[in-house]
mmCIF file of C-alpha atoms in Angstrom:
data_model
loop_
_atom_site.group_PDB
_atom_site.id
_atom_site.type_symbol
_atom_site.label_atom_id
_atom_site.label_comp_id
_atom_site.label_asym_id
_atom_site.label_seq_id
_atom_site.Cartn_x
_atom_site.Cartn_y
_atom_site.Cartn_z
ATOM 1 C CA MET A 708 -34.028 -102.701 -29.471
ATOM 2 C CA SER A 709 -32.548 -100.137 -31.817
ATOM 3 C CA ALA A 710 -28.830 -99.605 -32.280
ATOM 4 C CA THR A 711 -27.251 -96.506 -30.819
ATOM 5 C CA ASP A 712 -25.827 -94.042 -33.320
ATOM 6 C CA HIS A 713 -23.234 -92.147 -31.277
ATOM 7 C CA LYS A 714 -22.273 -89.812 -34.116
ATOM 8 C CA LYS A 715 -25.892 -88.841 -34.706
ATOM 9 C CA ASP A 716 -26.467 -88.299 -30.972
ATOM 10 C CA LEU A 717 -23.452 -85.999 -30.669
ATOM 11 C CA HIS A 718 -24.411 -84.153 -33.836
ATOM 12 C CA VAL A 719 -27.933 -83.503 -32.507
ATOM 13 C CA TYR A 720 -26.542 -81.931 -29.338
ATOM 14 C CA LEU A 721 -24.089 -79.824 -31.339
ATOM 15 C CA GLN A 722 -26.861 -78.547 -33.619
ATOM 16 C CA ASP A 723 -29.082 -77.797 -30.657
ATOM 17 C CA ALA A 724 -26.401 -75.525 -29.185
ATOM 18 C CA ARG A 725 -25.751 -73.864 -32.558
ATOM 19 C CA ASP A 726 -29.415 -72.962 -32.829
ATOM 20 C CA VAL A 727 -29.329 -71.329 -29.382
ATOM 21 C CA PHE A 728 -26.760 -68.795 -30.596
ATOM 22 C CA LEU A 729 -28.859 -67.650 -33.514
ATOM 23 C CA TRP A 730 -32.037 -67.087 -31.544
ATOM 24 C CA LYS A 731 -30.129 -65.265 -28.781
ATOM 25 C CA LEU A 732 -29.280 -62.608 -31.409
ATOM 26 C CA GLU A 733 -32.869 -62.204 -32.643
ATOM 27 C CA GLY A 734 -34.574 -58.893 -32.040
ATOM 28 C CA LEU A 735 -31.532 -57.152 -30.566
ATOM 29 C CA SER A 736 -29.829 -53.996 -31.775
ATOM 30 C CA GLU A 737 -26.276 -53.889 -33.125
ATOM 31 C CA TYR A 738 -25.184 -52.359 -29.861
ATOM 32 C CA ASP A 739 -26.826 -55.028 -27.715
ATOM 33 C CA ILE A 740 -25.329 -57.974 -29.606
ATOM 34 C CA ARG A 741 -21.851 -56.445 -29.278
ATOM 35 C CA ARG A 742 -21.790 -54.782 -25.889
ATOM 36 C CA PRO A 743 -19.609 -56.329 -23.198
ATOM 37 C CA LEU A 744 -21.682 -57.427 -20.236
ATOM 38 C CA THR A 745 -18.989 -58.962 -18.044
ATOM 39 C CA PRO A 746 -15.671 -57.620 -16.788
ATOM 40 C CA THR A 747 -13.927 -59.828 -19.384
ATOM 41 C CA GLY A 748 -16.006 -58.435 -22.265
ATOM 42 C CA THR A 749 -18.366 -61.360 -22.948
ATOM 43 C CA ASN A 750 -20.838 -60.419 -25.680
ATOM 44 C CA LEU A 751 -23.243 -62.294 -27.940
ATOM 45 C CA LEU A 752 -21.724 -61.659 -31.372
ATOM 46 C CA GLY A 753 -18.252 -62.417 -30.038
ATOM 47 C CA LEU A 754 -19.469 -65.781 -28.743
ATOM 48 C CA VAL A 755 -20.803 -66.614 -32.220
ATOM 49 C CA LYS A 756 -17.490 -65.558 -33.763
ATOM 50 C CA HIS A 757 -15.582 -67.725 -31.274
ATOM 51 C CA VAL A 758 -17.560 -70.921 -31.841
ATOM 52 C CA THR A 759 -17.218 -70.355 -35.588
ATOM 53 C CA GLY A 760 -13.431 -70.369 -35.254
ATOM 54 C CA ALA A 761 -13.507 -73.368 -32.929
ATOM 55 C CA GLU A 762 -15.592 -75.443 -35.368
ATOM 56 C CA ALA A 763 -13.288 -74.472 -38.232
ATOM 57 C CA PHE A 764 -10.291 -75.571 -36.190
ATOM 58 C CA TYR A 765 -11.675 -78.887 -34.910
ATOM 59 C CA PHE A 766 -13.618 -80.024 -37.989
ATOM 60 C CA GLY A 767 -11.515 -78.245 -40.602
ATOM 61 C CA ASP A 768 -7.844 -77.857 -39.684
ATOM 62 C CA VAL A 769 -7.580 -81.094 -37.694
ATOM 63 C CA PHE A 770 -8.944 -83.195 -40.554
ATOM 64 C CA GLY A 771 -7.133 -81.425 -43.383
ATOM 65 C CA ARG A 772 -10.280 -79.602 -44.521
ATOM 66 C CA PRO A 773 -9.507 -75.908 -43.913
ATOM 67 C CA VAL A 774 -12.304 -73.382 -44.120
ATOM 68 C CA ASP A 775 -12.277 -69.586 -43.866
ATOM 69 C CA ALA A 776 -13.049 -68.569 -40.280
ATOM 70 C CA PRO A 777 -11.770 -66.326 -37.518
ATOM 71 C CA ASP A 778 -8.461 -67.498 -36.091
ATOM 72 C CA LEU A 779 -8.543 -68.634 -32.483
ATOM 73 C CA TRP A 780 -6.298 -66.549 -30.257
ATOM 74 C CA ILE A 781 -5.721 -69.557 -28.014
ATOM 75 C CA ALA A 782 -4.175 -71.423 -30.952
ATOM 76 C CA GLY A 783 -1.643 -68.606 -31.262
ATOM 77 C CA ASP A 784 -2.982 -67.377 -34.585
ATOM 78 C CA ALA A 785 -4.515 -64.077 -33.464
ATOM 79 C CA GLU A 786 -4.149 -61.322 -30.912
ATOM 80 C CA PRO A 787 -5.524 -62.158 -27.439
ATOM 81 C CA ASN A 788 -9.322 -62.434 -27.490
ATOM 82 C CA ALA A 789 -9.614 -61.384 -31.162
ATOM 83 C CA ASP A 790 -12.121 -64.192 -31.740
ATOM 84 C CA LEU A 791 -14.297 -63.158 -28.787
ATOM 85 C CA TRP A 792 -15.566 -59.808 -30.067
ATOM 86 C CA ALA A 793 -16.609 -58.263 -33.346
ATOM 87 C CA THR A 794 -15.059 -55.107 -34.728
ATOM 88 C CA ALA A 795 -17.377 -52.318 -35.893
ATOM 89 C CA ASP A 796 -16.938 -53.377 -39.533
ATOM 90 C CA GLU A 797 -17.757 -57.067 -38.903
ATOM 91 C CA THR A 798 -21.490 -57.144 -39.500
ATOM 92 C CA ARG A 799 -24.022 -59.381 -37.819
ATOM 93 C CA ALA A 800 -25.094 -60.688 -41.234
ATOM 94 C CA GLU A 801 -21.523 -61.602 -42.210
ATOM 95 C CA THR A 802 -20.778 -63.178 -38.828
ATOM 96 C CA VAL A 803 -23.941 -65.288 -38.854
ATOM 97 C CA ALA A 804 -23.462 -66.261 -42.519
ATOM 98 C CA ARG A 805 -19.879 -67.340 -41.787
ATOM 99 C CA TYR A 806 -21.093 -69.404 -38.821
ATOM 100 C CA ARG A 807 -23.659 -71.147 -41.017
ATOM 101 C CA ARG A 808 -21.023 -71.795 -43.729
ATOM 102 C CA VAL A 809 -18.564 -73.196 -41.204
ATOM 103 C CA TRP A 810 -21.167 -75.400 -39.587
ATOM 104 C CA ALA A 811 -22.184 -76.735 -43.031
ATOM 105 C CA HIS A 812 -18.499 -77.483 -43.644
ATOM 106 C CA SER A 813 -18.296 -79.132 -40.211
ATOM 107 C CA ASP A 814 -21.396 -81.190 -40.968
ATOM 108 C CA ALA A 815 -19.788 -82.412 -44.192
ATOM 109 C CA THR A 816 -16.703 -83.484 -42.227
ATOM 110 C CA ILE A 817 -18.852 -85.230 -39.630
ATOM 111 C CA ASP A 818 -20.878 -87.002 -42.330
ATOM 112 C CA ALA A 819 -17.803 -88.045 -44.332
ATOM 113 C CA LEU A 820 -15.709 -89.525 -41.536
ATOM 114 C CA ASP A 821 -16.094 -92.389 -39.107
ATOM 115 C CA LEU A 822 -15.919 -91.580 -35.412
ATOM 116 C CA ASP A 823 -12.517 -93.273 -35.172
ATOM 117 C CA ALA A 824 -11.029 -91.240 -38.066
ATOM 118 C CA THR A 825 -8.010 -89.269 -36.871
ATOM 119 C CA GLY A 826 -6.320 -86.040 -37.759
ATOM 120 C CA PRO A 827 -3.251 -84.259 -36.401
ATOM 121 C CA LEU A 828 -3.949 -81.648 -33.754
ATOM 122 C CA PRO A 829 -2.244 -78.489 -35.055
ATOM 123 C CA GLY A 830 0.336 -77.410 -32.509
ATOM 124 C CA GLY A 831 -0.273 -80.630 -30.611
ATOM 125 C CA GLU A 832 3.280 -81.948 -31.078
ATOM 126 C CA GLY A 833 2.309 -85.133 -32.872
ATOM 127 C CA ARG A 834 -1.019 -85.651 -31.091
ATOM 128 C CA GLU A 835 -3.867 -87.156 -33.070
ATOM 129 C CA LEU A 836 -7.505 -86.365 -32.496
ATOM 130 C CA THR A 837 -10.395 -88.651 -33.417
ATOM 131 C CA LEU A 838 -13.602 -87.315 -34.890
ATOM 132 C CA HIS A 839 -15.325 -88.695 -31.803
ATOM 133 C CA ARG A 840 -13.104 -86.618 -29.528
ATOM 134 C CA ALA A 841 -13.548 -83.521 -31.730
ATOM 135 C CA LEU A 842 -17.344 -83.931 -31.601
ATOM 136 C CA VAL A 843 -17.364 -84.374 -27.821
ATOM 137 C CA HIS A 844 -15.141 -81.320 -27.450
ATOM 138 C CA MET A 845 -17.275 -79.154 -29.736
ATOM 139 C CA VAL A 846 -20.533 -80.226 -28.075
ATOM 140 C CA ALA A 847 -19.063 -79.241 -24.701
ATOM 141 C CA GLU A 848 -17.500 -76.039 -26.057
ATOM 142 C CA THR A 849 -20.631 -74.915 -27.889
ATOM 143 C CA GLN A 850 -22.998 -75.791 -25.044
ATOM 144 C CA ARG A 851 -20.697 -73.989 -22.570
ATOM 145 C CA HIS A 852 -20.769 -70.822 -24.633
ATOM 146 C CA ALA A 853 -24.507 -71.189 -25.277
ATOM 147 C CA GLY A 854 -24.872 -70.981 -21.490
ATOM 148 C CA HIS A 855 -22.863 -67.762 -21.544
ATOM 149 C CA ALA A 856 -25.198 -66.479 -24.259
ATOM 150 C CA ASP A 857 -28.198 -67.364 -22.068
ATOM 151 C CA VAL A 858 -26.890 -65.208 -19.247
ATOM 152 C CA VAL A 859 -25.814 -62.336 -21.502
ATOM 153 C CA ARG A 860 -29.207 -62.234 -23.246
ATOM 154 C CA GLU A 861 -31.021 -62.264 -19.915
ATOM 155 C CA LEU A 862 -28.916 -59.288 -18.798
ATOM 156 C CA ILE A 863 -29.808 -57.396 -21.988
ATOM 157 C CA ASP A 864 -33.580 -57.767 -22.063
ATOM 158 C CA GLY A 865 -34.670 -60.524 -19.694
ATOM 159 C CA ALA A 866 -35.190 -63.162 -22.418
ATOM 160 C CA THR A 867 -34.487 -66.619 -21.020
ATOM 161 C CA GLY A 868 -34.550 -70.255 -22.019
ATOM 162 C CA GLN A 869 -32.878 -72.541 -24.473
ATOM 163 C CA ARG A 870 -35.425 -72.123 -27.231
ATOM 164 C CA GLU A 871 -37.890 -69.486 -28.253
ATOM 165 C CA GLN A 872 -40.592 -72.172 -28.508
ATOM 166 C CA GLY A 873 -40.782 -74.788 -25.793
ATOM 167 C CA PRO A 874 -39.108 -72.885 -22.974
ATOM 168 C CA ASN A 875 -37.121 -74.850 -20.455
ATOM 169 C CA MET A 876 -37.742 -72.353 -17.659
ATOM 170 C CA ALA A 877 -40.134 -72.621 -14.737
ATOM 171 C CA PRO A 878 -43.436 -70.895 -15.496
ATOM 172 C CA GLY A 879 -43.922 -67.506 -13.910
ATOM 173 C CA ASP A 880 -44.529 -63.876 -14.674
ATOM 174 C CA ALA A 881 -42.229 -60.994 -13.748
ATOM 175 C CA ALA A 882 -43.688 -60.786 -10.230
ATOM 176 C CA TRP A 883 -43.145 -64.514 -9.633
ATOM 177 C CA TRP A 884 -39.521 -64.260 -10.804
ATOM 178 C CA ALA A 885 -38.906 -61.202 -8.648
ATOM 179 C CA GLY A 886 -40.223 -63.127 -5.635
ATOM 180 C CA HIS A 887 -38.075 -66.135 -6.517
ATOM 181 C CA ARG A 888 -34.984 -63.963 -6.871
ATOM 182 C CA GLU A 889 -35.678 -62.351 -3.485
ATOM 183 C CA ARG A 890 -36.057 -65.777 -1.879
ATOM 184 C CA VAL A 891 -32.687 -66.852 -3.330
ATOM 185 C CA GLU A 892 -31.117 -63.574 -2.145
ATOM 186 C CA ARG A 893 -32.550 -64.059 1.341
ATOM 187 C CA ALA A 894 -31.141 -67.586 1.544
ATOM 188 C CA ALA A 895 -27.715 -66.317 0.457
ATOM 189 C CA ARG A 896 -27.731 -63.614 3.139
ATOM 190 C CA GLU A 897 -28.863 -66.077 5.822
ATOM 191 C CA ALA A 898 -26.127 -68.534 4.836
ATOM 192 C CA ALA A 899 -23.503 -65.764 4.909
ATOM 193 C CA ALA A 900 -24.630 -64.670 8.368
ATOM 194 C CA THR A 901 -24.058 -68.101 9.918
#
């Protein structure tokens, strides 16, 4: 029986979610990666910018290893939602490159520290955070926003799935999916009528 490596397991899931963000941007125009597709303005490039700032906060600031990244508005360091959209002069190339730099910095923190290593949570009034807790948080945070990216990308051009290769979607062509959607719609209407 092999030993469980909890840090490696968490890191694998974090990297998997990171990779989702990059392929969700592939093949889309500048407009499509930036356009708000929900009433709250959710957009693909803004999601990448947000998770970049979150990684910098949790794997940089908390452990005394600051790295240049967008400030998180929720931490009180930026205007509301500033980290959830890209201005016209913030390019895709710069945003993606910054994400890759921050995740390399995060990976160095993860590799250098034990899971029980602690750092002060900025603004946390004396609270300490373990690397384990930071990893769990960032896996959840990144996977959550990767799910948002899935939906946003599907709204843009119909592309679905977690990966470009090895889709995790049921097989079916456009006609099959249209039939499936209609069946779900019919069930919703029937349930509402009862």
